[in-house]
Tab-separated table of C-alpha atoms and ligand atoms in Angstrom:
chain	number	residue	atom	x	y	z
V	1	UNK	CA	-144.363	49.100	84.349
V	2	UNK	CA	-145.706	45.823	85.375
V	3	UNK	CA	-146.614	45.451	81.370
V	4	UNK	CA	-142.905	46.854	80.124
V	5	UNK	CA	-141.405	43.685	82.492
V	6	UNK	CA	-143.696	41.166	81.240
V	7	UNK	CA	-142.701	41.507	78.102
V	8	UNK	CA	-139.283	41.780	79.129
V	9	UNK	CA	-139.435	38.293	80.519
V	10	UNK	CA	-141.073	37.241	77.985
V	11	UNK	CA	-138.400	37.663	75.839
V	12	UNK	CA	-135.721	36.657	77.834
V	13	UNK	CA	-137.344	33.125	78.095
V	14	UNK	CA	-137.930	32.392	74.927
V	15	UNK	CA	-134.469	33.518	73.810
V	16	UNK	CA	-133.539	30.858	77.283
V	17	UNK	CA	-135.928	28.264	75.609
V	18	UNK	CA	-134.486	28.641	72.229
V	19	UNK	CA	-131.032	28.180	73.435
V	20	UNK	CA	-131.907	25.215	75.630
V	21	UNK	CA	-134.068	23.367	73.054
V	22	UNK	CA	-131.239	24.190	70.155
V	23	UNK	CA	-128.895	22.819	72.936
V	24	UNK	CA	-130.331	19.571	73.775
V	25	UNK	CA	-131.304	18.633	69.575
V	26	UNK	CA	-127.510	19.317	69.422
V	27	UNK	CA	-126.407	17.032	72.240
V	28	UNK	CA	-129.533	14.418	70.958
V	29	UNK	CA	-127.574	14.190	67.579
V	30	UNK	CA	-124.357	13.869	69.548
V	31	UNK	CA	-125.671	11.282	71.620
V	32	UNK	CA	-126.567	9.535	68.471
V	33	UNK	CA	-123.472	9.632	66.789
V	34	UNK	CA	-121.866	8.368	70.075
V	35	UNK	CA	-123.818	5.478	69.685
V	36	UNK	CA	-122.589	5.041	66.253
V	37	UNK	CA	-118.813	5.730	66.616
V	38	UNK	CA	-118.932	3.763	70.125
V	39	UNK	CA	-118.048	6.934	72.426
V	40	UNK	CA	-119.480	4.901	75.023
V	41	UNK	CA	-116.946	3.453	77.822
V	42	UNK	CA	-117.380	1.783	81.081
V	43	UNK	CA	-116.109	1.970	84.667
V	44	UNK	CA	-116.272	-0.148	87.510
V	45	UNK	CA	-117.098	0.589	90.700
V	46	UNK	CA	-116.371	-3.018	93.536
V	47	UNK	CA	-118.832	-3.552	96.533
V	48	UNK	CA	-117.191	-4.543	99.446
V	49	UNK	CA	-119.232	-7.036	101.892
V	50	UNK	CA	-119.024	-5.810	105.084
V	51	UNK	CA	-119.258	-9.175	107.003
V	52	UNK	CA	-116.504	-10.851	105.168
V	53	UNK	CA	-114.416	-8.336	103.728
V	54	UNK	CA	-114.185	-10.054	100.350
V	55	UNK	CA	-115.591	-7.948	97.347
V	56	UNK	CA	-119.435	-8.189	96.991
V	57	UNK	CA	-119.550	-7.382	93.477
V	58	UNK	CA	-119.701	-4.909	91.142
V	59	UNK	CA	-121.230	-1.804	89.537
V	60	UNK	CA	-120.737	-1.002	85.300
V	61	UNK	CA	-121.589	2.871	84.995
V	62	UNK	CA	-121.439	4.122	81.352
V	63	UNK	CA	-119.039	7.335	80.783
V	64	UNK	CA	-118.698	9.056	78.013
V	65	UNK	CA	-115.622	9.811	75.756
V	66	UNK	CA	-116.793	13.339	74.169
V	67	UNK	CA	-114.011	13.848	70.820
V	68	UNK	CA	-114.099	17.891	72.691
V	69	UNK	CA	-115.514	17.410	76.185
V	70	UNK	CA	-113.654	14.632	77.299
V	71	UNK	CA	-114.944	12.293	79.479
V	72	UNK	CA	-118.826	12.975	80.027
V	73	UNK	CA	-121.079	11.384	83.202
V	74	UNK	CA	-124.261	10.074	82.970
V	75	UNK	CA	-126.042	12.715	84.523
V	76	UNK	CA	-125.150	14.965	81.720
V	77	UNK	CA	-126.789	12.796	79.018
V	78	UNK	CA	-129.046	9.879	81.204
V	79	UNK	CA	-132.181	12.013	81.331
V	80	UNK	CA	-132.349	12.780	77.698
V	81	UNK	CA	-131.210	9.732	76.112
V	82	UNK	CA	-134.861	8.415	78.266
V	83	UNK	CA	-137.137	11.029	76.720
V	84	UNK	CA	-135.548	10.604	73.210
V	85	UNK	CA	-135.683	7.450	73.204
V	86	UNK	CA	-132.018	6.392	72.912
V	87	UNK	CA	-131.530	4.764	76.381
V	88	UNK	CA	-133.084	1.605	74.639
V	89	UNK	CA	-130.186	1.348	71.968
V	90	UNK	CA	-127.835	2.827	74.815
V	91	UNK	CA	-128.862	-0.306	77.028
V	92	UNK	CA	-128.626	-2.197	75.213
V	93	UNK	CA	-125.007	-1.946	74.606
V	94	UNK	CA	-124.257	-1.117	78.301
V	95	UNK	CA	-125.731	-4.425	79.301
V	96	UNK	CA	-123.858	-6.039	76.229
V	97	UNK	CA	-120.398	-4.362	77.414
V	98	UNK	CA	-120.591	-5.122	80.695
V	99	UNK	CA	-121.822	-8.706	80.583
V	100	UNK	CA	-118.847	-9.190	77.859
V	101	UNK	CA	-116.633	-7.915	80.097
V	102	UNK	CA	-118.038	-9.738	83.038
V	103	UNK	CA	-117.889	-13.461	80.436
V	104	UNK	CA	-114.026	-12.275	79.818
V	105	UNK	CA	-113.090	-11.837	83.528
V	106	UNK	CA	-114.834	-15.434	83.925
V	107	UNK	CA	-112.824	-16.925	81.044
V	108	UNK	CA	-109.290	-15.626	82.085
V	109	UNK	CA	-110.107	-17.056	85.199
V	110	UNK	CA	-110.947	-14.762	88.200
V	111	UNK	CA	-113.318	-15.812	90.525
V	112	UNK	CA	-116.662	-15.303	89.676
V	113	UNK	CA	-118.629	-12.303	91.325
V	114	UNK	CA	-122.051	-10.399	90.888
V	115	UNK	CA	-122.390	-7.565	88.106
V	116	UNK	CA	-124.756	-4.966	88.813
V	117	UNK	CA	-125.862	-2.751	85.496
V	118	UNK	CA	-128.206	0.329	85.944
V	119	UNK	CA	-131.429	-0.088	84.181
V	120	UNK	CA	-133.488	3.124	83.990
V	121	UNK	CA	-137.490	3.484	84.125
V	122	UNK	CA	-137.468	3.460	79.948
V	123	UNK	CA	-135.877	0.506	79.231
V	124	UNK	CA	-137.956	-1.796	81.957
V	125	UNK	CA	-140.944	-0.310	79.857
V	126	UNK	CA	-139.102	-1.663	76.394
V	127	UNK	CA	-141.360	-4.950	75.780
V	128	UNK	CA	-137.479	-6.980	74.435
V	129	UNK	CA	-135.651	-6.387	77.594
V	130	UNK	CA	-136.305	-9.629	78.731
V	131	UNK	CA	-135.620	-11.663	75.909
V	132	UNK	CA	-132.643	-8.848	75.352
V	133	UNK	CA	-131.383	-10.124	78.755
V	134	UNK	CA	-131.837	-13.918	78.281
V	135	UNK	CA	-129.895	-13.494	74.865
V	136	UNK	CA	-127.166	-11.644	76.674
V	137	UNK	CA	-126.357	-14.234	79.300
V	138	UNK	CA	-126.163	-16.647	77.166
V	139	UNK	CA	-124.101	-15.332	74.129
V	140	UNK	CA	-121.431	-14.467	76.942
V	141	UNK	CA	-121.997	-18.217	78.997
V	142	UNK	CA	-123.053	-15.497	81.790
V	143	UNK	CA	-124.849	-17.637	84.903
V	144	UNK	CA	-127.615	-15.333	85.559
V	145	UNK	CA	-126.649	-15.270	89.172
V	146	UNK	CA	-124.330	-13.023	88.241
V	147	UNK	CA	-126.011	-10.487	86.992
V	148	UNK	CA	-127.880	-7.809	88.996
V	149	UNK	CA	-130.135	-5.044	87.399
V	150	UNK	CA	-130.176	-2.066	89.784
V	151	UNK	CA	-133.370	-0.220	89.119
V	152	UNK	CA	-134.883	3.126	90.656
V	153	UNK	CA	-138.186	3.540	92.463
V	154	UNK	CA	-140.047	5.599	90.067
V	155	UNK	CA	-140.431	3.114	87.604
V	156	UNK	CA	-142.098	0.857	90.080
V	157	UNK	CA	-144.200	3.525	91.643
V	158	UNK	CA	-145.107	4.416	88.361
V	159	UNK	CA	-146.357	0.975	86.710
V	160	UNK	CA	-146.980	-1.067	90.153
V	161	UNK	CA	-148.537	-3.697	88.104
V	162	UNK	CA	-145.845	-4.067	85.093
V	163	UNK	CA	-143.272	-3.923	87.472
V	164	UNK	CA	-144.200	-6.742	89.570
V	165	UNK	CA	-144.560	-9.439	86.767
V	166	UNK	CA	-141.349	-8.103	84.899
V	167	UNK	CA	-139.520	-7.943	88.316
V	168	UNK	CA	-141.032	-11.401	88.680
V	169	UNK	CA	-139.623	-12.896	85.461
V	170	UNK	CA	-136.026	-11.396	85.720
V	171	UNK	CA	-136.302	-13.249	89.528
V	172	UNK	CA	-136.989	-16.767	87.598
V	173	UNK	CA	-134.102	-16.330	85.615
V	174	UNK	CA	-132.876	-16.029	88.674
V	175	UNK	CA	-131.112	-12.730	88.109
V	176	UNK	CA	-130.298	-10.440	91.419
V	177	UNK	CA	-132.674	-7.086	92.028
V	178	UNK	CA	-131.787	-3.889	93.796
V	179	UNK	CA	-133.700	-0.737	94.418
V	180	UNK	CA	-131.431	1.867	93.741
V	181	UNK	CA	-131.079	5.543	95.761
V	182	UNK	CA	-133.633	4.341	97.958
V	183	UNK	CA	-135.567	6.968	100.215
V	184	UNK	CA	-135.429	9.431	97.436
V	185	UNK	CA	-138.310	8.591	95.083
V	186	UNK	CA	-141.467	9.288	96.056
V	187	UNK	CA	-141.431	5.597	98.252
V	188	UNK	CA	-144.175	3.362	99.200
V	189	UNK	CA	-143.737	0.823	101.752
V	190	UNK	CA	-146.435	-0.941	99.807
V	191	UNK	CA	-144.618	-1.933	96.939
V	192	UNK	CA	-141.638	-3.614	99.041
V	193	UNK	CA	-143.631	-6.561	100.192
V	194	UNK	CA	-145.120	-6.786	96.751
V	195	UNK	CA	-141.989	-6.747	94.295
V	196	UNK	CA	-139.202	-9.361	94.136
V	197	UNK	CA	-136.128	-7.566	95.442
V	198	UNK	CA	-133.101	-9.006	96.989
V	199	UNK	CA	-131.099	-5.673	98.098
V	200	UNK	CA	-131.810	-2.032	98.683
V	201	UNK	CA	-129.005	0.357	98.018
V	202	UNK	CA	-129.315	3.475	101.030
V	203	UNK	CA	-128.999	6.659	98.559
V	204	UNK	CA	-125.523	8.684	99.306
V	205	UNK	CA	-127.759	11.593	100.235
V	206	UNK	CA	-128.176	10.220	103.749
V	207	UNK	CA	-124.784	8.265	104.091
V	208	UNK	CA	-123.170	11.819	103.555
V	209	UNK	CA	-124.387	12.891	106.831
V	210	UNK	CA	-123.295	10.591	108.445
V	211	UNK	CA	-122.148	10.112	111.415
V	212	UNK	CA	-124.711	12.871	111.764
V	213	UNK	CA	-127.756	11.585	114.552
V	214	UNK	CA	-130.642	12.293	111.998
V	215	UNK	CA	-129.138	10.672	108.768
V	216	UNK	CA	-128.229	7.606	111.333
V	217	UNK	CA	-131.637	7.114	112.288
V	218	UNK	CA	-132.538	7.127	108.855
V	219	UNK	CA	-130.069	4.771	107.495
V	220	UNK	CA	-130.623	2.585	110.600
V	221	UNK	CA	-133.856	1.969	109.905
V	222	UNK	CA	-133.839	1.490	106.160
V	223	UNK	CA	-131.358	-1.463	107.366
V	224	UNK	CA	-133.848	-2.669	109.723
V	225	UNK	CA	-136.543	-2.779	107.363
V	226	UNK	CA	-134.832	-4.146	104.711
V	227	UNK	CA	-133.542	-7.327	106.919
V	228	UNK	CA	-137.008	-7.567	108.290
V	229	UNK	CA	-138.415	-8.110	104.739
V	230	UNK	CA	-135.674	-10.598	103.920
V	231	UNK	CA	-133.128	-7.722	101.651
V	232	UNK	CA	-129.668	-7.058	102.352
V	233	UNK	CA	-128.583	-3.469	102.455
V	234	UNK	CA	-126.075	-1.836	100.198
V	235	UNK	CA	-124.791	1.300	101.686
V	236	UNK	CA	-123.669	3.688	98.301
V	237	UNK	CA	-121.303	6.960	98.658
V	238	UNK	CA	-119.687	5.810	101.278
V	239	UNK	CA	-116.456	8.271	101.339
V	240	UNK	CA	-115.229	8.183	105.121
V	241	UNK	CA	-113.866	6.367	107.611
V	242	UNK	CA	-116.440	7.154	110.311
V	243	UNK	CA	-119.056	6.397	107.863
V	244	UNK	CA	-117.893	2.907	107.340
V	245	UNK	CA	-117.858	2.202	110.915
V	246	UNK	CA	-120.962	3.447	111.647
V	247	UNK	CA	-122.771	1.283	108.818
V	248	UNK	CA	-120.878	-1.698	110.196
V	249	UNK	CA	-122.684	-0.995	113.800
V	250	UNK	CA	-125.838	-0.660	111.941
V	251	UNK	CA	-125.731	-4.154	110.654
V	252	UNK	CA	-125.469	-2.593	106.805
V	253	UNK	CA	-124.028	-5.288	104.890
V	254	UNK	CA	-122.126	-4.180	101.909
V	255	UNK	CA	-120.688	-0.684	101.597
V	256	UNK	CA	-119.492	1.236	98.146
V	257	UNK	CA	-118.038	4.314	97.663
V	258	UNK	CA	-114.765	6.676	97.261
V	259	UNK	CA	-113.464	5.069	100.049
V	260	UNK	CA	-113.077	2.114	98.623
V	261	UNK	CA	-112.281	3.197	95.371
V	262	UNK	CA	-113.832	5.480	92.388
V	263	UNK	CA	-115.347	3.105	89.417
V	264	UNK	CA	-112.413	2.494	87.443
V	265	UNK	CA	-111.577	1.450	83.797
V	266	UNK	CA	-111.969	-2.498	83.654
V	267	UNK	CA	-108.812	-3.254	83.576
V	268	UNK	CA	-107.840	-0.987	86.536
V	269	UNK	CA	-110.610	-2.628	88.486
V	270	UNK	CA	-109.455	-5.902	87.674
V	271	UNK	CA	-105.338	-5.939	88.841
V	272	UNK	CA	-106.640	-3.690	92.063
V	273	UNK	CA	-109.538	-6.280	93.387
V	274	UNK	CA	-109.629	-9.112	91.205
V	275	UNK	CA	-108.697	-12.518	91.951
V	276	UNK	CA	-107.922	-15.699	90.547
V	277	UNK	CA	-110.432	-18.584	91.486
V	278	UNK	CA	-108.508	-21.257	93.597
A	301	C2E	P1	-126.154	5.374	90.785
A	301	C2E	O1	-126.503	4.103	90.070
A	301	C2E	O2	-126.788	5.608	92.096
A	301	C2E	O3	-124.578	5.350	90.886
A	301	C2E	C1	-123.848	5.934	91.910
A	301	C2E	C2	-123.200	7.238	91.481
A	301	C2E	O4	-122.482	7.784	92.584
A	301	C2E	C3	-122.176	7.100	90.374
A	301	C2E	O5	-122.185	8.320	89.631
A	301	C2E	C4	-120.875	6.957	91.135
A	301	C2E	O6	-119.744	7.319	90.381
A	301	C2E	C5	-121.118	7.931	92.249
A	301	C2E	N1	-120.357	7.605	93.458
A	301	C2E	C6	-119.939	6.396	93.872
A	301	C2E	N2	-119.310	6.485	95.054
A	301	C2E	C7	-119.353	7.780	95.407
A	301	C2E	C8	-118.872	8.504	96.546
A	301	C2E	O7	-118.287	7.965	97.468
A	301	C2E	N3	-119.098	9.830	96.561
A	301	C2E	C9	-119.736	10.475	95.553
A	301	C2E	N4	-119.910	11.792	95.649
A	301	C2E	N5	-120.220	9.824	94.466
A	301	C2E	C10	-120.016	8.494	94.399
A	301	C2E	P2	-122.255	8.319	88.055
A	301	C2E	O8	-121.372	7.255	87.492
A	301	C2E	O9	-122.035	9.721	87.624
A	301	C2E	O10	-123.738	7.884	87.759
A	301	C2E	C11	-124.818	8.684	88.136
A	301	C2E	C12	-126.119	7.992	87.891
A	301	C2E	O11	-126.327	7.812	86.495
A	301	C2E	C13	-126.168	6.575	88.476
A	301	C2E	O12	-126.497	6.651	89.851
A	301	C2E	C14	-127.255	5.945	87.640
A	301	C2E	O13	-128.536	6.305	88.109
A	301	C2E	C15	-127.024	6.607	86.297
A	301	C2E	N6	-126.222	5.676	85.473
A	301	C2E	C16	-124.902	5.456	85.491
A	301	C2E	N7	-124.545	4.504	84.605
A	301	C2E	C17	-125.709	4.110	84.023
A	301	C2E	C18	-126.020	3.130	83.019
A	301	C2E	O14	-125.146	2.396	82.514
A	301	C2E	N8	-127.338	3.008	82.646
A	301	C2E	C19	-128.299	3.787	83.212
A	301	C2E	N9	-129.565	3.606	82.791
A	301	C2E	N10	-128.040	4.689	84.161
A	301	C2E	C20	-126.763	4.861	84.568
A	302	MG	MG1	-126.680	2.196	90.631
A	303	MG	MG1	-127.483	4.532	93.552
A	304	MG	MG1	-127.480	7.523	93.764
C-alpha cells in the first residue's frame, strides 16, 4: 500500500513539476519579449509627510501590460525575472522610466520632490549599477537628492560587507536609502548601525493590525528605534482612518497607502498631488 502511494505521488509531482517548469520557461520568454516590445508601465504611488501634510515623495512600481492578461503585478513576475537574470535589463529601464519621468515633472515645472524606485537583492549585486545610476541622473539633469533606492533586508543580510560600501557610495552621491518591508526579513539590529540608511519603511503586515495592541507595540517601537539611530519612519499599507491616527501618535513620520491613494498612472498622479513650484 504504502509502495502503490509512493509511486502515486511520485507521479503526480513530476507531472506538477513538469507543468510548473514548462510554465515559468513560458512566462521567462514572455518576460523577455516584454522587455523587447516595452510591456512594461509604471504607477505612482505619493508619500504623505505626516508632520506637514505636504507630499513626501514618491514610489515608481513597475506593472505589467500582458497583450492577454492585462495588467500584471510585480509579484507575479519579480521573483523570476531575479533568478533568470532579467531584473538587471528590467532595472534598468524601471530606473530609466521613472527618473525620465521624474526629469519631465521637473521641466514642466512642478515642484521638485523625492522618487523612490525599488531595487531588488540582484541588481545591488550587478557590478554597473552604480555607474548605471550616476549615468541616469545625469542624462535626465536629475539632482541625486531626489532619488531614493528602496532596498529589502535580505540583500544586506546576505552580503553585509558588499552592502555597506555600495550603500556607502550611493550615500556620496548623495542619493536617499530606505529599508523596505522592514521586520520581515530575517533582521539584524547589527546591520542598522553599520549601513547608511536614511528611512525605514514599517512592512504593511503590521500596519494592517492596527489599531490592534500587539501590532502597535511593534510599530511603536520600530519608530522608536529608527529615530534613535537618526532614520525617519515610513509607515506603508496604510488603508484606514484609525491607522493613520494611530501612526501620527506614534511619532511615524510619513504614511503611504490606499488611503491616500493606489499608485496611479503618471499622469493621474500628477493633476491629483502635483504642484507647481512657486
Ligand atoms: P513594496 O515596494 O513594499 O511596495 C508596496 C506594495 O504594496 C505595492 O504592491 C503597492 O501597490 C502595495 N500597496 C500600497 N499601499 C497599499 C495598501 O494600502 N494596501 C495594500 N494591500 N497594498 C498596498 P505592488 O506594486 O504589487 O508591488 C509589490 C512588490 O513588488 C513591491 O513591494 C516591491 O518589492 C516589488 N516591486 C514593485 N515594483 C518594483 C520595481 O520596479 N522593481 C523591483 N525590483 N521590485 C518592484
Ligand atoms: Mg517599496
Ligand atoms: Mg514595502
Ligand atoms: Mg511590502
Amino acid at each position: 500500500r504504502a509502495k502503490n502511494l509512493g509511486r502515486n505521488r511520485y507521479a503526480f509531482y513530476t507531472s506538477e513539476l513538469t507543468a510548473d517548469a514548462h510554465q515559468r520557461m513560458a512566462l521567462e520568454n514572455e518576460l523577455r519579449h516584454a522587455l523587447e516590445r516595452d510591456e512594461f508601465t509604471l504607477v505612482y504611488q505619493p508619500k504623505l509627510n505626516l508632520k506637514n501634510g505636504q507630499l513626501d515623495g514618491v514610489e515608481a512600481l513597475v506593472r505589467w501590460e500582458h497583450p492577454q492578461r492585462g495588467l500584471v503585478g510585480p509579484e507575479q513576475f519579480i521573483a523570476l525575472a531575479e533568478e533568470t537574470g532579467l531584473i538587471v535589463e528590467l532595472g534598468r529601464y524601471i530606473l530609466d522610466s521613472a527618473c525620465a519621468q521624474l526629469g519631465a515633472w521637473l521641466h514642466q515645472g512642478f515642484a521638485p520632490m523625492r522618487l523612490a524606485v525599488n531595487i531588488s537583492g540582484a541588481q545591488l549585486r550587478d557590478k554597473h549599477l552604480l555607474k548605471n545610476i550616476e549615468q541616469v541622473l545625469e542624462r535626465y539633469q536629475i539632482p541625486p537628492c531626489y532619488l531614493e533606492l528602496e532596498i529589502t533586508e535580505d540583500f544586506v543580510m546576505d552580503h553585509q560587507r558588499e552592502s555597506v560600501t555600495l550603500l556607502q557610495q550611493f550615500r556620496q552621491l548623495g542619493i536617499h536609502l530606505s529599508i523596505d518591508d522592514f521586520g520581515t526579513g530575517y533582521s539584524s539590529m547589527a546591520y542598522l548601525k553599520e549601513l547608511p540608511l536614511d528611512t525605514l519603511k514599517i512592512d504593511r503586515s503590521f500596519v494592517s493590525g492596527l489599531p490592534g495592541a500587539q501590532d502597535a507595540a511593534i510599530t511603536q517601537s520600530i519608530i522608536v528605534l529608527a529615530h534613535n539611530l537618526g532614520m525617519s519612519v515610513v509607515a506603508e499599507g496604510v488603508e484606514r482612518q484609525e491607522q493613520k491616527i494611530l501612526l501620527e501618535q506614534q511619532g511615524c513620520d510619513v504614511v503611504q497607502g490606499y488611503l491616500i491613494s493606489r499608485p496611479l498612472p503618471a499622469s493621474q498622479f500628477a493633476k491629483s498631488f502635483l504642484r507647481h513650484s512657486a
